[in-house]
């Protein structure tokens, strides 16, 4: 049984990815400092798969802690590295905190891979590296620009750190997955997104509004150059996204790479506006959403969606779950959280 280390494995995307690796027969070790997640997420994982992953409460940005954890798991075949701060607005306020955490974390992981001869890395990157693309959909060869936020810049710099490390040490094999907007929850409603405080992201704000925790959703901007005037994103189901990581690791361990690193867009290939997401929510759940159009949010791009042909053809991965089903899974998770399912 292959052992795999998942950093940030109690987080939103991380927890769904743990489940998919366990389903695929991997032994999963989770590293997370629980700074933005709860240890009970492991119960949810265990309820789905029947397996409680080995868990280390440890901070990837702490070199000594990583030294200890990796000395126990030097037999891992690959690392899936999620652990990072991710709030765009907060990163503008606290850039050094973001650079220190996200970059030191990656550097420590790469150092431990070298030290322990662990060859494979799957890194969670973001479509934020494309900024506002001139040509849509974006492909992996679309220009990478300096992102709007320090958070986004940590993703761009992280990609560069990985590329430079590989240039110097071809023993390290990496796949960079550039995610579009992950949404939804596991169909079991055992795990899902757990935002602390007021959500920044659209879907948790919608579901918290519909359940009565927020008064109304503010739709940020209706004067964009899009068919209905609201901004467009490529919303990808989180379980579909999680599966892409399993395929990426299998590709690494089976020596299937043609470049090192390889980069893949992970999205649906379709853009949806904010109003279309609201319609999908109302259609799939039968709930009415209270919302109001307001000013644009600073730093938002107008429209972005991905060309996922490369992931479809080379990884053999494809987004499968429909938008309505995905949005409904987010609603079921919200209801479960509030004891209403
Ligand atoms: N939106 C609203 N009201 C809200 C929240 C969001 O109208 O209360 C709109 C936004 O303006 C945007 C869309 O919904 O048009 C999606 O917003 P999110 O905050 O959910 O997602 P973003 O596209 O802003 O950010 C996501 C990830 C980031 C990543 C970025 C890259 O959260 O990690 O995509 O584009 F950097």
Short mmCIF file of C-alpha atoms and ligand atoms in Angstrom, two decimals:
data_model
loop_
_atom_site.label_atom_id
_atom_site.label_comp_id
_atom_site.label_asym_id
_atom_site.label_seq_id
_atom_site.Cartn_x
_atom_site.Cartn_y
_atom_site.Cartn_z
CA UNK A 1 0.00 0.00 0.00
CA UNK A 2 1.47 3.36 -1.02
CA UNK A 3 1.83 5.93 1.72
CA UNK A 4 0.96 9.51 0.89
CA UNK A 5 1.32 12.65 3.01
CA UNK A 6 -1.42 15.27 2.68
CA UNK A 7 -0.65 18.64 4.24
CA UNK A 8 -3.72 20.69 5.03
CA UNK A 9 -5.66 17.41 5.06
CA UNK A 10 -8.34 18.62 7.48
CA UNK A 11 -9.08 21.66 5.30
CA UNK A 12 -11.82 21.98 2.71
CA UNK A 13 -10.13 20.59 -0.39
CA UNK A 14 -7.67 18.56 1.69
CA UNK A 15 -10.34 16.55 3.51
CA UNK A 16 -12.13 15.62 0.27
CA UNK A 17 -8.78 14.61 -1.18
CA UNK A 18 -7.97 12.37 1.81
CA UNK A 19 -11.23 10.51 1.14
CA UNK A 20 -10.43 9.98 -2.53
CA UNK A 21 -6.92 8.69 -1.77
CA UNK A 22 -8.30 6.28 0.81
CA UNK A 23 -10.94 5.13 -1.69
CA UNK A 24 -8.12 4.49 -4.17
CA UNK A 25 -6.28 2.28 -1.64
CA UNK A 26 -3.57 4.67 -0.41
CA UNK A 27 -2.43 4.91 3.20
CA UNK A 28 -2.91 8.57 4.07
CA UNK A 29 -0.97 10.62 6.62
CA UNK A 30 -2.44 14.04 7.37
CA UNK A 31 -0.40 17.02 8.54
CA UNK A 32 -2.39 20.08 9.61
CA UNK A 33 -1.93 22.74 12.28
CA UNK A 34 -5.73 23.18 12.58
CA UNK A 35 -5.33 26.95 12.11
CA UNK A 36 -8.35 27.01 9.81
CA UNK A 37 -9.95 23.60 10.34
CA UNK A 38 -11.14 21.30 13.06
CA UNK A 39 -9.89 17.92 14.15
CA UNK A 40 -13.48 16.56 13.99
CA UNK A 41 -13.11 16.61 10.21
CA UNK A 42 -11.24 13.31 10.73
CA UNK A 43 -14.48 11.82 12.12
CA UNK A 44 -16.29 12.84 8.94
CA UNK A 45 -13.56 11.23 6.83
CA UNK A 46 -13.75 8.09 8.94
CA UNK A 47 -17.55 7.97 8.63
CA UNK A 48 -17.20 7.96 4.83
CA UNK A 49 -14.31 5.57 4.33
CA UNK A 50 -14.15 3.62 7.59
CA UNK A 51 -10.49 4.63 7.90
CA UNK A 52 -9.11 7.27 10.26
CA UNK A 53 -5.97 8.70 8.67
CA UNK A 54 -2.81 9.02 10.74
CA UNK A 55 -2.84 12.62 11.92
CA UNK A 56 -0.03 14.98 13.00
CA UNK A 57 -0.98 18.37 14.38
CA UNK A 58 2.01 20.22 13.02
CA UNK A 59 2.81 23.43 11.19
CA UNK A 60 4.42 23.06 7.76
CA UNK A 61 6.12 26.44 8.18
CA UNK A 62 7.99 25.08 11.24
CA UNK A 63 11.13 23.35 9.97
CA UNK A 64 11.75 21.45 13.22
CA UNK A 65 8.22 20.06 13.31
CA UNK A 66 8.51 18.94 9.70
CA UNK A 67 11.84 17.29 10.44
CA UNK A 68 10.15 15.20 13.14
CA UNK A 69 7.05 14.24 11.14
CA UNK A 70 8.97 13.36 7.98
CA UNK A 71 11.44 11.20 9.92
CA UNK A 72 8.45 8.99 10.83
CA UNK A 73 7.06 8.91 7.27
CA UNK A 74 10.15 8.87 5.09
CA UNK A 75 8.62 5.86 3.29
CA UNK A 76 5.93 8.08 1.69
CA UNK A 77 5.85 8.01 -2.12
CA UNK A 78 4.44 11.50 -2.56
CA UNK A 79 3.20 14.65 -0.88
CA UNK A 80 0.04 16.52 -1.74
CA UNK A 81 0.67 20.00 -0.41
CA UNK A 82 -2.41 22.08 0.47
CA UNK A 83 -1.44 23.65 3.78
CA UNK A 84 -1.48 27.42 3.22
CA UNK A 85 -3.37 30.57 4.08
CA UNK A 86 -5.96 31.39 1.44
CA UNK A 87 -7.95 34.53 2.27
CA UNK A 88 -7.38 37.02 -0.52
CA UNK A 89 -8.44 40.13 1.47
CA UNK A 90 -6.48 39.16 4.58
CA UNK A 91 -3.37 38.69 2.46
CA UNK A 92 -3.61 42.31 1.33
CA UNK A 93 -3.68 43.40 5.00
CA UNK A 94 -1.00 40.96 6.19
CA UNK A 95 1.30 40.22 3.24
CA UNK A 96 4.30 39.13 5.33
CA UNK A 97 2.18 36.63 7.22
CA UNK A 98 1.14 35.13 3.89
CA UNK A 99 4.62 35.08 2.35
CA UNK A 100 6.15 33.70 5.56
CA UNK A 101 3.60 30.94 5.99
CA UNK A 102 2.94 29.86 2.41
CA UNK A 103 6.51 30.06 1.14
CA UNK A 104 8.28 28.68 4.22
CA UNK A 105 5.79 25.82 4.26
CA UNK A 106 6.61 24.89 0.67
CA UNK A 107 10.36 25.26 1.22
CA UNK A 108 10.20 22.96 4.25
CA UNK A 109 8.23 20.37 2.28
CA UNK A 110 10.68 20.44 -0.63
CA UNK A 111 13.63 20.20 1.78
CA UNK A 112 12.12 17.17 3.48
CA UNK A 113 11.38 15.55 0.12
CA UNK A 114 15.06 15.92 -0.77
CA UNK A 115 16.28 14.75 2.61
CA UNK A 116 14.06 11.66 2.69
CA UNK A 117 14.13 10.85 -1.03
CA UNK A 118 10.39 11.29 -1.44
CA UNK A 119 10.00 11.88 -5.17
CA UNK A 120 6.46 13.10 -5.86
CA UNK A 121 4.78 16.44 -5.21
CA UNK A 122 1.31 17.60 -6.18
CA UNK A 123 0.94 21.29 -5.49
CA UNK A 124 -2.30 23.21 -5.12
CA UNK A 125 -1.99 26.23 -7.34
CA UNK A 126 -4.69 28.57 -8.58
CA UNK A 127 -6.11 30.20 -11.67
CA UNK A 128 -5.25 33.44 -9.90
CA UNK A 129 -1.83 33.16 -11.59
CA UNK A 130 -3.55 34.11 -14.88
CA UNK A 131 -4.96 37.39 -13.50
CA UNK A 132 -7.59 38.77 -15.91
CA UNK A 133 -6.75 36.77 -19.04
CA UNK A 134 -7.02 38.48 -22.41
CA UNK A 135 -8.11 35.29 -24.13
CA UNK A 136 -10.73 32.93 -22.68
CA UNK A 137 -10.79 30.13 -21.83
CA UNK A 138 -7.30 30.13 -20.33
CA UNK A 139 -4.94 27.33 -21.22
CA UNK A 140 -1.86 26.26 -19.28
CA UNK A 141 0.24 28.26 -21.74
CA UNK A 142 -1.70 31.49 -21.21
CA UNK A 143 0.51 34.20 -19.75
CA UNK A 144 1.15 34.05 -16.01
CA UNK A 145 0.99 37.53 -14.51
CA UNK A 146 1.65 39.04 -11.12
CA UNK A 147 -1.58 38.25 -9.24
CA UNK A 148 -3.72 40.95 -7.65
CA UNK A 149 -3.14 39.81 -4.08
CA UNK A 150 -0.19 38.64 -1.96
CA UNK A 151 -2.10 35.36 -1.54
CA UNK A 152 -2.18 34.91 -5.31
CA UNK A 153 1.45 35.91 -5.52
CA UNK A 154 2.41 33.16 -3.06
CA UNK A 155 0.90 30.69 -5.55
CA UNK A 156 2.87 32.17 -8.46
CA UNK A 157 6.12 32.28 -6.46
CA UNK A 158 5.50 28.75 -5.17
CA UNK A 159 5.25 27.48 -8.74
CA UNK A 160 8.57 29.18 -9.47
CA UNK A 161 10.21 27.73 -6.35
CA UNK A 162 9.13 24.24 -7.44
CA UNK A 163 10.40 24.80 -11.01
CA UNK A 164 13.77 26.05 -9.78
CA UNK A 165 14.12 23.21 -7.29
CA UNK A 166 13.43 20.66 -10.03
CA UNK A 167 16.00 22.29 -12.33
CA UNK A 168 18.60 21.66 -9.63
CA UNK A 169 17.29 18.26 -8.54
CA UNK A 170 15.55 16.09 -11.13
CA UNK A 171 14.77 13.50 -8.45
CA UNK A 172 11.84 15.67 -7.50
CA UNK A 173 8.80 15.18 -9.73
CA UNK A 174 5.96 17.63 -9.48
CA UNK A 175 2.52 18.30 -10.85
CA UNK A 176 1.02 21.74 -10.38
CA UNK A 177 -2.78 21.83 -10.39
CA UNK A 178 -4.28 25.22 -11.10
CA UNK A 179 -7.74 25.15 -9.56
CA UNK A 180 -10.59 27.34 -10.62
CA UNK A 181 -13.33 27.91 -7.98
CA UNK A 182 -13.93 24.81 -5.85
CA UNK A 183 -17.47 24.52 -4.46
CA UNK A 184 -19.82 21.92 -3.01
CA UNK A 185 -19.40 19.18 -0.46
CA UNK A 186 -19.11 15.42 -0.26
CA UNK A 187 -22.46 13.80 -1.25
CA UNK A 188 -22.59 12.11 2.18
CA UNK A 189 -22.63 15.57 3.86
CA UNK A 190 -19.99 14.21 6.25
CA UNK A 191 -17.41 16.80 5.15
CA UNK A 192 -17.63 20.17 3.44
CA UNK A 193 -16.44 23.75 3.64
CA UNK A 194 -16.17 25.20 7.18
CA UNK A 195 -15.46 28.91 6.86
CA UNK A 196 -14.55 30.69 10.10
CA UNK A 197 -16.55 33.88 10.67
CA UNK A 198 -18.11 35.71 7.74
CA UNK A 199 -17.44 33.79 4.53
CA UNK A 200 -15.51 35.50 1.74
CA UNK A 201 -16.49 33.03 -0.92
CA UNK A 202 -19.76 32.97 -2.82
CA UNK A 203 -21.17 29.52 -2.07
CA UNK A 204 -20.80 29.52 1.72
CA UNK A 205 -22.24 33.03 1.76
CA UNK A 206 -25.24 31.83 -0.25
CA UNK A 207 -25.91 28.80 1.95
CA UNK A 208 -25.43 30.76 5.19
CA UNK A 209 -27.86 33.37 3.93
CA UNK A 210 -30.46 30.80 2.96
CA UNK A 211 -30.18 29.07 6.36
CA UNK A 212 -30.67 32.41 8.12
CA UNK A 213 -27.18 33.13 9.45
CA UNK A 214 -26.74 36.13 7.13
CA UNK A 215 -29.40 38.60 6.17
CA UNK A 216 -28.67 38.80 2.45
CA UNK A 217 -26.07 38.06 -0.16
CA UNK A 218 -24.39 41.08 -1.69
CA UNK A 219 -23.72 40.53 -5.38
CA UNK A 220 -20.50 42.39 -6.05
CA UNK A 221 -20.99 44.32 -9.29
CA UNK A 222 -23.53 44.15 -12.12
CA UNK A 223 -21.71 46.35 -14.62
CA UNK A 224 -19.12 43.84 -15.80
CA UNK A 225 -18.74 43.14 -19.48
CA UNK A 226 -20.61 39.82 -19.23
CA UNK A 227 -24.07 38.77 -20.53
CA UNK A 228 -25.87 39.58 -17.25
CA UNK A 229 -23.31 42.08 -15.92
CA UNK A 230 -22.12 39.91 -12.98
CA UNK A 231 -18.66 38.36 -12.78
CA UNK A 232 -17.95 34.93 -14.24
CA UNK A 233 -15.98 32.05 -12.70
CA UNK A 234 -15.41 28.37 -13.41
CA UNK A 235 -16.99 26.57 -10.44
CA UNK A 236 -15.57 23.07 -9.96
CA UNK A 237 -17.05 20.38 -7.73
CA UNK A 238 -14.71 19.70 -4.81
CA UNK A 239 -14.95 15.90 -5.12
CA UNK A 240 -14.13 16.08 -8.82
CA UNK A 241 -11.20 18.33 -7.90
CA UNK A 242 -10.05 15.91 -5.19
CA UNK A 243 -10.02 13.04 -7.70
CA UNK A 244 -7.60 14.97 -9.92
CA UNK A 245 -5.00 14.73 -7.13
CA UNK A 246 -5.23 10.93 -7.02
CA UNK A 247 -4.75 10.73 -10.78
CA UNK A 248 -1.81 13.16 -10.55
CA UNK A 249 -0.07 11.07 -7.87
CA UNK A 250 -0.67 7.87 -9.83
CA UNK A 251 0.91 9.56 -12.84
CA UNK A 252 3.95 10.52 -10.76
CA UNK A 253 4.48 7.12 -9.20
CA UNK A 254 3.98 5.33 -12.52
CA UNK A 255 6.59 7.59 -14.16
CA UNK A 256 4.16 8.87 -16.79
CA UNK A 257 5.28 12.50 -16.77
CA UNK A 258 6.40 14.03 -20.06
CA UNK A 259 7.58 17.30 -18.51
CA UNK A 260 8.74 18.17 -15.03
CA UNK A 261 6.86 19.92 -13.57
CA UNK A 262 3.61 19.38 -15.42
CA UNK A 263 0.85 21.96 -15.09
CA UNK A 264 -2.88 21.29 -15.43
CA UNK A 265 -5.96 23.49 -15.23
CA UNK A 266 -8.59 21.85 -13.04
CA UNK A 267 -12.01 23.30 -13.76
CA UNK A 268 -15.17 22.50 -15.68
CA UNK A 269 -14.28 24.46 -18.81
CA UNK A 270 -17.48 26.50 -18.39
CA UNK A 271 -17.97 29.92 -16.84
CA UNK A 272 -21.00 30.87 -14.76
CA UNK A 273 -22.03 34.30 -13.55
CA UNK A 274 -22.92 35.12 -9.95
CA UNK A 275 -26.59 35.41 -10.96
CA UNK A 276 -26.43 32.01 -12.65
CA UNK A 277 -25.08 30.51 -9.42
CA UNK A 278 -27.95 32.08 -7.49
CA UNK A 279 -30.42 30.64 -10.05
CA UNK A 280 -28.77 27.24 -9.76
CA UNK A 281 -29.11 27.43 -5.97
CA UNK A 282 -32.80 28.35 -6.13
CA UNK A 283 -33.53 25.73 -8.81
CA UNK A 284 -31.70 22.85 -7.17
CA UNK A 285 -32.85 23.48 -3.58
CA UNK A 286 -36.27 25.07 -4.00
CA UNK A 287 -35.13 27.82 -1.60
CA UNK A 288 -35.50 31.53 -2.30
CA UNK A 289 -32.35 33.58 -1.81
CA UNK A 290 -32.35 37.12 -0.46
CA UNK A 291 -29.78 39.12 -2.43
CA UNK A 292 -28.97 42.62 -3.52
CA UNK A 293 -26.73 44.02 -6.21
CA UNK A 294 -23.98 46.24 -4.85
CA UNK A 295 -20.61 47.71 -5.83
CA UNK A 296 -17.79 45.67 -7.32
CA UNK A 297 -15.39 44.10 -4.81
CA UNK A 298 -11.83 45.45 -5.04
CA UNK A 299 -9.42 43.06 -6.69
CA UNK A 300 -12.04 40.88 -8.42
CA UNK A 301 -11.38 39.92 -12.03
CA UNK A 302 -14.27 40.23 -14.46
CA UNK A 303 -14.30 36.77 -15.93
CA UNK A 304 -12.18 33.67 -15.96
CA UNK A 305 -12.78 30.08 -16.94
CA UNK A 306 -10.42 27.34 -17.91
CA UNK A 307 -9.66 25.25 -20.93
CA UNK A 308 -9.36 21.82 -19.35
CA UNK A 309 -8.50 19.88 -22.52
CA UNK A 310 -5.01 19.11 -21.24
CA UNK A 311 -6.28 17.54 -18.01
CA UNK A 312 -9.00 15.73 -19.96
CA UNK A 313 -6.63 14.25 -22.54
CA UNK A 314 -3.40 13.74 -20.63
CA UNK A 315 -4.61 13.02 -17.09
CA UNK A 316 -7.79 11.36 -18.30
CA UNK A 317 -9.61 13.49 -15.72
CA UNK A 318 -12.87 15.30 -16.32
CA UNK A 319 -15.30 17.26 -14.16
CA UNK A 320 -18.36 15.05 -13.80
CA UNK A 321 -20.81 16.44 -11.27
CA UNK A 322 -23.28 19.01 -12.63
CA UNK A 323 -23.46 22.56 -11.30
CA UNK A 324 -26.94 22.06 -9.80
CA UNK A 325 -25.93 18.87 -8.03
CA UNK A 326 -22.79 20.55 -6.71
CA UNK A 327 -24.67 23.60 -5.44
CA UNK A 328 -27.24 21.32 -3.82
CA UNK A 329 -24.46 19.38 -2.06
CA UNK A 330 -23.27 22.67 -0.53
CA UNK A 331 -26.81 23.28 0.72
CA UNK A 332 -27.14 19.78 2.19
CA UNK A 333 -23.83 20.30 4.01
CA UNK A 334 -25.01 23.65 5.41
CA UNK A 335 -28.22 22.01 6.64
CA UNK A 336 -26.24 19.17 8.22
CA UNK A 337 -23.98 21.67 9.99
CA UNK A 338 -26.96 23.49 11.45
CA UNK A 339 -28.75 20.31 12.45
CA UNK A 340 -31.42 20.71 9.78
CA UNK A 341 -30.73 17.72 7.54
N1 LIG B 1 -19.21 37.22 -4.75
C1 LIG B 1 -20.31 37.98 -4.50
N2 LIG B 1 -20.74 38.11 -3.20
C2 LIG B 1 -20.09 37.48 -2.16
C3 LIG B 1 -18.96 36.68 -2.44
C4 LIG B 1 -18.55 36.57 -3.77
O1 LIG B 1 -20.92 38.56 -5.39
O2 LIG B 1 -20.51 37.65 -1.02
C5 LIG B 1 -18.76 37.08 -6.15
C6 LIG B 1 -17.36 37.63 -6.36
O3 LIG B 1 -17.38 39.00 -6.58
C7 LIG B 1 -16.91 36.79 -7.55
C8 LIG B 1 -17.62 35.46 -7.36
O4 LIG B 1 -18.69 35.72 -6.46
O5 LIG B 1 -17.37 37.38 -8.73
C9 LIG B 1 -16.72 34.41 -6.74
O6 LIG B 1 -16.14 34.93 -5.57
P1 LIG B 1 -15.34 34.01 -4.54
O7 LIG B 1 -14.89 34.89 -3.43
O8 LIG B 1 -16.14 32.81 -4.19
O9 LIG B 1 -14.12 33.49 -5.40
P2 LIG B 1 -12.96 34.30 -6.13
O10 LIG B 1 -13.10 34.01 -7.58
O11 LIG B 1 -12.90 35.70 -5.73
O12 LIG B 1 -11.67 33.62 -5.46
C10 LIG B 1 -11.34 32.32 -5.77
C11 LIG B 1 -10.59 31.70 -4.61
C12 LIG B 1 -9.24 32.33 -4.44
C13 LIG B 1 -8.51 32.42 -5.75
C14 LIG B 1 -9.36 33.07 -6.78
C15 LIG B 1 -8.68 33.07 -8.12
O13 LIG B 1 -11.31 31.84 -3.40
O14 LIG B 1 -8.51 31.49 -3.58
O15 LIG B 1 -10.57 32.35 -6.91
O16 LIG B 1 -9.46 33.67 -9.07
F1 LIG B 1 -7.39 33.16 -5.63
#
